[in-house]
Amino acid sequence: MGNDIVAYRMTIGLFYHKISLGCLRKTFVSFSVYELLAVLFTNISRLKLCILNLYRSSANTISLYILLLWLLLICGDIKPNPGPERTPEISEKTLSIFHGNIRSLRNKLNYIVDIIEDYDVVFLTETHLDSNITDSDLYISGFEIPVRKDSNSHGGDIIMYNKSYVRISRRHDLENCQLESMWFELKTKLRSILININYRSERQSSVYFWQYFDQMLKNALDENNNIICLGDLNKNFMSDLPSNIRDIFSSVALLT
């Protein structure tokens, strides 16, 4: 009796099969990005024709934009999201001013640093400082030596910090010795601006304060109409104001 086909194939070894994958060849091409860009710019006119012929649909156009973006990024000197750099020369469009009532600065200095670091000029009221606290004790990195007006450590007081590139100076001639107040002149590219910072204690006579403030403000207006008034006056300006206060602000167009 003869062998069946399965036994025959087993005998001659046809169930053993070798698969040849051949030889894979890998080619590495080394080129410089700058050389590639030089070639592109050299053949820019020819490249335009190729682009017009190849990228006709909207999908292909998007692919072209992605390709161009990739070429820009691999240059190494192109920022993906560039923006205007801040220059030391400031203008009204970039100037930032901060005011806060701190109620004792000496034990909150580390806390205030994180808040004011992005501002150009900083005013703080109720600092509660005296001569025992030196300017070096109040130094904040990134700012100049502060300008202070101290009375005693039990209340009140004002301090001003400014960045080095801000052209600001104190105007003693505009100040009134009866008030916790300081005046500064800020100079920008376009104009000069007078800045007034005040603190009025609740214990201080409201009548005398507003009389002094009125005279002080009028003296400043005789020189400059660009005035910024800041401070803590312990007065709710959202409520109905007494007539004497309303007259002061109405006369200088600060209240309508």
PDB file of N, CA and C in Angstrom, residues 14-99:
ATOM      1  N   LEU A  14       9.030  18.839   2.872  1.00  0.00           N
ATOM      2  CA  LEU A  14       8.388  20.044   2.327  1.00  0.00           C
ATOM      3  C   LEU A  14       7.654  20.864   3.380  1.00  0.00           C
ATOM      4  N   PHE A  15       7.547  20.338   4.615  1.00  0.00           N
ATOM      5  CA  PHE A  15       6.910  21.136   5.662  1.00  0.00           C
ATOM      6  C   PHE A  15       7.908  22.107   6.317  1.00  0.00           C
ATOM      7  N   TYR A  16       9.170  22.009   5.930  1.00  0.00           N
ATOM      8  CA  TYR A  16      10.162  22.957   6.412  1.00  0.00           C
ATOM      9  C   TYR A  16      10.306  24.056   5.383  1.00  0.00           C
ATOM     10  N   HIS A  17      10.044  25.274   5.814  1.00  0.00           N
ATOM     11  CA  HIS A  17      10.004  26.383   4.854  1.00  0.00           C
ATOM     12  C   HIS A  17      10.821  27.551   5.382  1.00  0.00           C
ATOM     13  N   LYS A  18      11.706  28.035   4.598  1.00  0.00           N
ATOM     14  CA  LYS A  18      12.508  29.184   4.968  1.00  0.00           C
ATOM     15  C   LYS A  18      11.998  30.426   4.253  1.00  0.00           C
ATOM     16  N   ILE A  19      11.906  31.488   5.019  1.00  0.00           N
ATOM     17  CA  ILE A  19      11.455  32.758   4.444  1.00  0.00           C
ATOM     18  C   ILE A  19      12.650  33.704   4.394  1.00  0.00           C
ATOM     19  N   SER A  20      12.921  34.191   3.255  1.00  0.00           N
ATOM     20  CA  SER A  20      14.036  35.116   3.093  1.00  0.00           C
ATOM     21  C   SER A  20      13.511  36.548   3.043  1.00  0.00           C
ATOM     22  N   LEU A  21      13.971  37.360   3.978  1.00  0.00           N
ATOM     23  CA  LEU A  21      13.548  38.766   4.014  1.00  0.00           C
ATOM     24  C   LEU A  21      14.455  39.648   3.183  1.00  0.00           C
ATOM     25  N   GLY A  22      15.463  39.062   2.680  1.00  0.00           N
ATOM     26  CA  GLY A  22      16.377  39.872   1.901  1.00  0.00           C
ATOM     27  C   GLY A  22      17.260  40.718   2.806  1.00  0.00           C
ATOM     28  N   CYS A  23      17.915  41.675   2.235  1.00  0.00           N
ATOM     29  CA  CYS A  23      18.835  42.545   2.980  1.00  0.00           C
ATOM     30  C   CYS A  23      18.302  43.964   2.972  1.00  0.00           C
ATOM     31  N   LEU A  24      18.026  44.495   4.162  1.00  0.00           N
ATOM     32  CA  LEU A  24      17.533  45.872   4.279  1.00  0.00           C
ATOM     33  C   LEU A  24      18.705  46.831   4.290  1.00  0.00           C
ATOM     34  N   ARG A  25      18.645  47.805   3.455  1.00  0.00           N
ATOM     35  CA  ARG A  25      19.722  48.779   3.364  1.00  0.00           C
ATOM     36  C   ARG A  25      19.235  50.120   3.915  1.00  0.00           C
ATOM     37  N   LYS A  26      19.963  50.666   4.835  1.00  0.00           N
ATOM     38  CA  LYS A  26      19.625  51.959   5.432  1.00  0.00           C
ATOM     39  C   LYS A  26      20.635  52.995   4.969  1.00  0.00           C
ATOM     40  N   THR A  27      20.120  54.124   4.549  1.00  0.00           N
ATOM     41  CA  THR A  27      20.985  55.187   4.056  1.00  0.00           C
ATOM     42  C   THR A  27      20.793  56.424   4.922  1.00  0.00           C
ATOM     43  N   PHE A  28      21.853  56.964   5.437  1.00  0.00           N
ATOM     44  CA  PHE A  28      21.803  58.165   6.272  1.00  0.00           C
ATOM     45  C   PHE A  28      22.358  59.332   5.469  1.00  0.00           C
ATOM     46  N   VAL A  29      21.538  60.408   5.415  1.00  0.00           N
ATOM     47  CA  VAL A  29      21.958  61.595   4.688  1.00  0.00           C
ATOM     48  C   VAL A  29      22.211  62.708   5.695  1.00  0.00           C
ATOM     49  N   SER A  30      23.364  63.244   5.688  1.00  0.00           N
ATOM     50  CA  SER A  30      23.722  64.333   6.595  1.00  0.00           C
ATOM     51  C   SER A  30      23.716  65.647   5.817  1.00  0.00           C
ATOM     52  N   PHE A  31      22.990  66.632   6.345  1.00  0.00           N
ATOM     53  CA  PHE A  31      22.956  67.928   5.685  1.00  0.00           C
ATOM     54  C   PHE A  31      22.787  69.007   6.741  1.00  0.00           C
ATOM     55  N   SER A  32      23.155  70.207   6.396  1.00  0.00           N
ATOM     56  CA  SER A  32      23.045  71.348   7.286  1.00  0.00           C
ATOM     57  C   SER A  32      21.740  72.089   7.013  1.00  0.00           C
ATOM     58  N   VAL A  33      21.071  72.496   8.070  1.00  0.00           N
ATOM     59  CA  VAL A  33      19.827  73.251   7.905  1.00  0.00           C
ATOM     60  C   VAL A  33      20.092  74.552   7.165  1.00  0.00           C
ATOM     61  N   TYR A  34      21.215  75.182   7.474  1.00  0.00           N
ATOM     62  CA  TYR A  34      21.545  76.443   6.813  1.00  0.00           C
ATOM     63  C   TYR A  34      21.788  76.231   5.310  1.00  0.00           C
ATOM     64  N   GLU A  35      22.418  75.087   4.966  1.00  0.00           N
ATOM     65  CA  GLU A  35      22.619  74.788   3.550  1.00  0.00           C
ATOM     66  C   GLU A  35      21.279  74.568   2.854  1.00  0.00           C
ATOM     67  N   LEU A  36      20.356  73.877   3.561  1.00  0.00           N
ATOM     68  CA  LEU A  36      19.028  73.645   2.988  1.00  0.00           C
ATOM     69  C   LEU A  36      18.311  74.963   2.740  1.00  0.00           C
ATOM     70  N   LEU A  37      18.359  75.870   3.721  1.00  0.00           N
ATOM     71  CA  LEU A  37      17.693  77.156   3.548  1.00  0.00           C
ATOM     72  C   LEU A  37      18.355  77.978   2.440  1.00  0.00           C
ATOM     73  N   ALA A  38      19.688  77.873   2.340  1.00  0.00           N
ATOM     74  CA  ALA A  38      20.384  78.594   1.277  1.00  0.00           C
ATOM     75  C   ALA A  38      19.929  78.122  -0.091  1.00  0.00           C
ATOM     76  N   VAL A  39      19.745  76.813  -0.226  1.00  0.00           N
ATOM     77  CA  VAL A  39      19.260  76.260  -1.499  1.00  0.00           C
ATOM     78  C   VAL A  39      17.847  76.745  -1.785  1.00  0.00           C
ATOM     79  N   LEU A  40      17.018  76.786  -0.740  1.00  0.00           N
ATOM     80  CA  LEU A  40      15.639  77.239  -0.925  1.00  0.00           C
ATOM     81  C   LEU A  40      15.590  78.692  -1.396  1.00  0.00           C
ATOM     82  N   PHE A  41      16.386  79.553  -0.757  1.00  0.00           N
ATOM     83  CA  PHE A  41      16.388  80.957  -1.148  1.00  0.00           C
ATOM     84  C   PHE A  41      17.007  81.169  -2.531  1.00  0.00           C
ATOM     85  N   THR A  42      18.001  80.353  -2.871  1.00  0.00           N
ATOM     86  CA  THR A  42      18.627  80.470  -4.185  1.00  0.00           C
ATOM     87  C   THR A  42      17.646  80.123  -5.300  1.00  0.00           C
ATOM     88  N   ASN A  43      16.806  79.141  -5.032  1.00  0.00           N
ATOM     89  CA  ASN A  43      15.854  78.679  -6.053  1.00  0.00           C
ATOM     90  C   ASN A  43      14.438  79.115  -5.699  1.00  0.00           C
ATOM     91  N   ILE A  44      14.314  80.314  -5.143  1.00  0.00           N
ATOM     92  CA  ILE A  44      13.019  80.769  -4.656  1.00  0.00           C
ATOM     93  C   ILE A  44      11.987  80.897  -5.771  1.00  0.00           C
ATOM     94  N   SER A  45      12.375  81.385  -6.946  1.00  0.00           N
ATOM     95  CA  SER A  45      11.419  81.534  -8.048  1.00  0.00           C
ATOM     96  C   SER A  45      10.929  80.178  -8.527  1.00  0.00           C
ATOM     97  N   ARG A  46      11.850  79.221  -8.624  1.00  0.00           N
ATOM     98  CA  ARG A  46      11.459  77.878  -9.026  1.00  0.00           C
ATOM     99  C   ARG A  46      10.574  77.240  -7.957  1.00  0.00           C
ATOM    100  N   LEU A  47      10.876  77.567  -6.698  1.00  0.00           N
ATOM    101  CA  LEU A  47      10.061  77.031  -5.614  1.00  0.00           C
ATOM    102  C   LEU A  47       8.641  77.570  -5.657  1.00  0.00           C
ATOM    103  N   LYS A  48       8.493  78.839  -6.045  1.00  0.00           N
ATOM    104  CA  LYS A  48       7.151  79.416  -6.153  1.00  0.00           C
ATOM    105  C   LYS A  48       6.303  78.657  -7.155  1.00  0.00           C
ATOM    106  N   LEU A  49       6.883  78.352  -8.311  1.00  0.00           N
ATOM    107  CA  LEU A  49       6.132  77.613  -9.335  1.00  0.00           C
ATOM    108  C   LEU A  49       5.749  76.234  -8.837  1.00  0.00           C
ATOM    109  N   CYS A  50       6.661  75.577  -8.129  1.00  0.00           N
ATOM    110  CA  CYS A  50       6.368  74.246  -7.602  1.00  0.00           C
ATOM    111  C   CYS A  50       5.226  74.311  -6.594  1.00  0.00           C
ATOM    112  N   ILE A  51       5.267  75.351  -5.749  1.00  0.00           N
ATOM    113  CA  ILE A  51       4.216  75.492  -4.737  1.00  0.00           C
ATOM    114  C   ILE A  51       2.864  75.732  -5.381  1.00  0.00           C
ATOM    115  N   LEU A  52       2.830  76.595  -6.402  1.00  0.00           N
ATOM    116  CA  LEU A  52       1.564  76.889  -7.073  1.00  0.00           C
ATOM    117  C   LEU A  52       0.984  75.656  -7.748  1.00  0.00           C
ATOM    118  N   ASN A  53       1.846  74.855  -8.293  1.00  0.00           N
ATOM    119  CA  ASN A  53       1.376  73.639  -8.963  1.00  0.00           C
ATOM    120  C   ASN A  53       0.986  72.551  -7.975  1.00  0.00           C
ATOM    121  N   LEU A  54       1.703  72.476  -6.854  1.00  0.00           N
ATOM    122  CA  LEU A  54       1.487  71.373  -5.924  1.00  0.00           C
ATOM    123  C   LEU A  54       0.389  71.657  -4.911  1.00  0.00           C
ATOM    124  N   TYR A  55       0.387  72.905  -4.368  1.00  0.00           N
ATOM    125  CA  TYR A  55      -0.560  73.220  -3.298  1.00  0.00           C
ATOM    126  C   TYR A  55      -1.704  74.067  -3.845  1.00  0.00           C
ATOM    127  N   ARG A  56      -2.708  73.385  -4.354  1.00  0.00           N
ATOM    128  CA  ARG A  56      -3.862  74.096  -4.914  1.00  0.00           C
ATOM    129  C   ARG A  56      -5.076  74.016  -3.984  1.00  0.00           C
ATOM    130  N   SER A  57      -5.260  72.937  -3.302  1.00  0.00           N
ATOM    131  CA  SER A  57      -6.404  72.806  -2.405  1.00  0.00           C
ATOM    132  C   SER A  57      -6.105  73.457  -1.066  1.00  0.00           C
ATOM    133  N   SER A  58      -7.165  73.694  -0.271  1.00  0.00           N
ATOM    134  CA  SER A  58      -6.989  74.313   1.041  1.00  0.00           C
ATOM    135  C   SER A  58      -6.202  73.404   1.984  1.00  0.00           C
ATOM    136  N   ALA A  59      -6.420  72.101   1.881  1.00  0.00           N
ATOM    137  CA  ALA A  59      -5.700  71.159   2.734  1.00  0.00           C
ATOM    138  C   ALA A  59      -4.210  71.203   2.445  1.00  0.00           C
ATOM    139  N   ASN A  60      -3.866  71.278   1.169  1.00  0.00           N
ATOM    140  CA  ASN A  60      -2.459  71.347   0.810  1.00  0.00           C
ATOM    141  C   ASN A  60      -1.837  72.677   1.231  1.00  0.00           C
ATOM    142  N   THR A  61      -2.647  73.741   1.196  1.00  0.00           N
ATOM    143  CA  THR A  61      -2.154  75.043   1.631  1.00  0.00           C
ATOM    144  C   THR A  61      -1.809  75.019   3.118  1.00  0.00           C
ATOM    145  N   ILE A  62      -2.677  74.377   3.903  1.00  0.00           N
ATOM    146  CA  ILE A  62      -2.403  74.237   5.337  1.00  0.00           C
ATOM    147  C   ILE A  62      -1.118  73.442   5.554  1.00  0.00           C
ATOM    148  N   SER A  63      -0.942  72.405   4.755  1.00  0.00           N
ATOM    149  CA  SER A  63       0.284  71.616   4.856  1.00  0.00           C
ATOM    150  C   SER A  63       1.508  72.472   4.556  1.00  0.00           C
ATOM    151  N   LEU A  64       1.377  73.378   3.600  1.00  0.00           N
ATOM    152  CA  LEU A  64       2.477  74.279   3.271  1.00  0.00           C
ATOM    153  C   LEU A  64       2.801  75.189   4.451  1.00  0.00           C
ATOM    154  N   TYR A  65       1.764  75.746   5.086  1.00  0.00           N
ATOM    155  CA  TYR A  65       1.994  76.609   6.234  1.00  0.00           C
ATOM    156  C   TYR A  65       2.722  75.860   7.349  1.00  0.00           C
ATOM    157  N   ILE A  66       2.317  74.612   7.572  1.00  0.00           N
ATOM    158  CA  ILE A  66       2.966  73.809   8.608  1.00  0.00           C
ATOM    159  C   ILE A  66       4.430  73.579   8.250  1.00  0.00           C
ATOM    160  N   LEU A  67       4.692  73.321   6.967  1.00  0.00           N
ATOM    161  CA  LEU A  67       6.063  73.113   6.519  1.00  0.00           C
ATOM    162  C   LEU A  67       6.911  74.366   6.742  1.00  0.00           C
ATOM    163  N   LEU A  68       6.355  75.538   6.384  1.00  0.00           N
ATOM    164  CA  LEU A  68       7.091  76.785   6.570  1.00  0.00           C
ATOM    165  C   LEU A  68       7.337  77.073   8.047  1.00  0.00           C
ATOM    166  N   LEU A  69       6.329  76.779   8.894  1.00  0.00           N
ATOM    167  CA  LEU A  69       6.501  76.969  10.325  1.00  0.00           C
ATOM    168  C   LEU A  69       7.607  76.063  10.861  1.00  0.00           C
ATOM    169  N   TRP A  70       7.644  74.839  10.370  1.00  0.00           N
ATOM    170  CA  TRP A  70       8.685  73.904  10.799  1.00  0.00           C
ATOM    171  C   TRP A  70      10.068  74.412  10.396  1.00  0.00           C
ATOM    172  N   LEU A  71      10.167  74.952   9.197  1.00  0.00           N
ATOM    173  CA  LEU A  71      11.451  75.483   8.739  1.00  0.00           C
ATOM    174  C   LEU A  71      11.905  76.654   9.607  1.00  0.00           C
ATOM    175  N   LEU A  72      10.953  77.496  10.032  1.00  0.00           N
ATOM    176  CA  LEU A  72      11.301  78.621  10.896  1.00  0.00           C
ATOM    177  C   LEU A  72      11.773  78.155  12.270  1.00  0.00           C
ATOM    178  N   LEU A  73      11.096  77.142  12.797  1.00  0.00           N
ATOM    179  CA  LEU A  73      11.425  76.671  14.132  1.00  0.00           C
ATOM    180  C   LEU A  73      12.781  75.980  14.180  1.00  0.00           C
ATOM    181  N   ILE A  74      13.130  75.245  13.139  1.00  0.00           N
ATOM    182  CA  ILE A  74      14.402  74.525  13.163  1.00  0.00           C
ATOM    183  C   ILE A  74      15.585  75.466  12.946  1.00  0.00           C
ATOM    184  N   CYS A  75      15.307  76.710  12.590  1.00  0.00           N
ATOM    185  CA  CYS A  75      16.414  77.666  12.466  1.00  0.00           C
ATOM    186  C   CYS A  75      17.088  77.908  13.814  1.00  0.00           C
ATOM    187  N   GLY A  76      16.318  77.764  14.879  1.00  0.00           N
ATOM    188  CA  GLY A  76      16.913  77.897  16.206  1.00  0.00           C
ATOM    189  C   GLY A  76      16.908  79.297  16.776  1.00  0.00           C
ATOM    190  N   ASP A  77      16.634  80.320  15.960  1.00  0.00           N
ATOM    191  CA  ASP A  77      16.665  81.690  16.471  1.00  0.00           C
ATOM    192  C   ASP A  77      15.327  82.392  16.300  1.00  0.00           C
ATOM    193  N   ILE A  78      14.259  81.623  16.113  1.00  0.00           N
ATOM    194  CA  ILE A  78      12.915  82.181  15.959  1.00  0.00           C
ATOM    195  C   ILE A  78      12.095  81.771  17.167  1.00  0.00           C
ATOM    196  N   LYS A  79      11.531  82.745  17.884  1.00  0.00           N
ATOM    197  CA  LYS A  79      10.701  82.437  19.035  1.00  0.00           C
ATOM    198  C   LYS A  79       9.298  82.064  18.568  1.00  0.00           C
ATOM    199  N   PRO A  80       8.709  80.995  19.137  1.00  0.00           N
ATOM    200  CA  PRO A  80       7.377  80.575  18.700  1.00  0.00           C
ATOM    201  C   PRO A  80       6.283  81.572  19.031  1.00  0.00           C
ATOM    202  N   ASN A  81       6.476  82.379  20.099  1.00  0.00           N
ATOM    203  CA  ASN A  81       5.449  83.362  20.469  1.00  0.00           C
ATOM    204  C   ASN A  81       6.124  84.659  20.899  1.00  0.00           C
ATOM    205  N   PRO A  82       6.694  85.387  19.945  1.00  0.00           N
ATOM    206  CA  PRO A  82       7.424  86.604  20.314  1.00  0.00           C
ATOM    207  C   PRO A  82       6.477  87.712  20.731  1.00  0.00           C
ATOM    208  N   GLY A  83       6.958  88.597  21.539  1.00  0.00           N
ATOM    209  CA  GLY A  83       6.167  89.747  21.970  1.00  0.00           C
ATOM    210  C   GLY A  83       7.066  90.931  22.194  1.00  0.00           C
ATOM    211  N   PRO A  84       6.478  92.108  22.392  1.00  0.00           N
ATOM    212  CA  PRO A  84       7.316  93.302  22.595  1.00  0.00           C
ATOM    213  C   PRO A  84       8.076  93.218  23.902  1.00  0.00           C
ATOM    214  N   GLU A  85       9.361  93.461  23.857  1.00  0.00           N
ATOM    215  CA  GLU A  85      10.170  93.445  25.058  1.00  0.00           C
ATOM    216  C   GLU A  85      10.037  94.776  25.786  1.00  0.00           C
ATOM    217  N   ARG A  86      10.017  94.703  27.096  1.00  0.00           N
ATOM    218  CA  ARG A  86       9.895  95.918  27.903  1.00  0.00           C
ATOM    219  C   ARG A  86      11.212  96.667  27.886  1.00  0.00           C
ATOM    220  N   THR A  87      11.160  97.912  27.555  1.00  0.00           N
ATOM    221  CA  THR A  87      12.366  98.731  27.483  1.00  0.00           C
ATOM    222  C   THR A  87      12.382  99.687  28.667  1.00  0.00           C
ATOM    223  N   PRO A  88      13.570 100.132  29.050  1.00  0.00           N
ATOM    224  CA  PRO A  88      13.647 101.066  30.173  1.00  0.00           C
ATOM    225  C   PRO A  88      12.886 102.355  29.940  1.00  0.00           C
ATOM    226  N   GLU A  89      12.735 102.787  28.684  1.00  0.00           N
ATOM    227  CA  GLU A  89      11.987 104.010  28.379  1.00  0.00           C
ATOM    228  C   GLU A  89      10.508 103.681  28.471  1.00  0.00           C
ATOM    229  N   ILE A  90       9.822 104.264  29.436  1.00  0.00           N
ATOM    230  CA  ILE A  90       8.415 103.951  29.645  1.00  0.00           C
ATOM    231  C   ILE A  90       7.538 105.055  29.067  1.00  0.00           C
ATOM    232  N   SER A  91       6.299 104.723  28.856  1.00  0.00           N
ATOM    233  CA  SER A  91       5.301 105.700  28.432  1.00  0.00           C
ATOM    234  C   SER A  91       4.046 105.438  29.236  1.00  0.00           C
ATOM    235  N   GLU A  92       3.011 106.267  29.022  1.00  0.00           N
ATOM    236  CA  GLU A  92       1.770 106.082  29.755  1.00  0.00           C
ATOM    237  C   GLU A  92       1.127 104.731  29.449  1.00  0.00           C
ATOM    238  N   LYS A  93       1.417 104.169  28.267  1.00  0.00           N
ATOM    239  CA  LYS A  93       0.784 102.908  27.878  1.00  0.00           C
ATOM    240  C   LYS A  93       1.343 101.723  28.651  1.00  0.00           C
ATOM    241  N   THR A  94       2.561 101.844  29.164  1.00  0.00           N
ATOM    242  CA  THR A  94       3.178 100.712  29.847  1.00  0.00           C
ATOM    243  C   THR A  94       3.378 100.952  31.338  1.00  0.00           C
ATOM    244  N   LEU A  95       3.187 102.145  31.801  1.00  0.00           N
ATOM    245  CA  LEU A  95       3.416 102.482  33.195  1.00  0.00           C
ATOM    246  C   LEU A  95       2.338 101.856  34.088  1.00  0.00           C
ATOM    247  N   SER A  96       2.774 101.245  35.189  1.00  0.00           N
ATOM    248  CA  SER A  96       1.821 100.656  36.135  1.00  0.00           C
ATOM    249  C   SER A  96       2.107 101.188  37.529  1.00  0.00           C
ATOM    250  N   ILE A  97       1.053 101.600  38.217  1.00  0.00           N
ATOM    251  CA  ILE A  97       1.163 102.187  39.550  1.00  0.00           C
ATOM    252  C   ILE A  97       0.298 101.376  40.510  1.00  0.00           C
ATOM    253  N   PHE A  98       0.841 101.104  41.682  1.00  0.00           N
ATOM    254  CA  PHE A  98       0.127 100.316  42.690  1.00  0.00           C
ATOM    255  C   PHE A  98       0.030 101.111  43.986  1.00  0.00           C
ATOM    256  N   HIS A  99      -1.138 101.056  44.621  1.00  0.00           N
ATOM    257  CA  HIS A  99      -1.301 101.622  45.956  1.00  0.00           C
ATOM    258  C   HIS A  99      -1.988 100.597  46.847  1.00  0.00           C
TER     259      HIS A  99
END
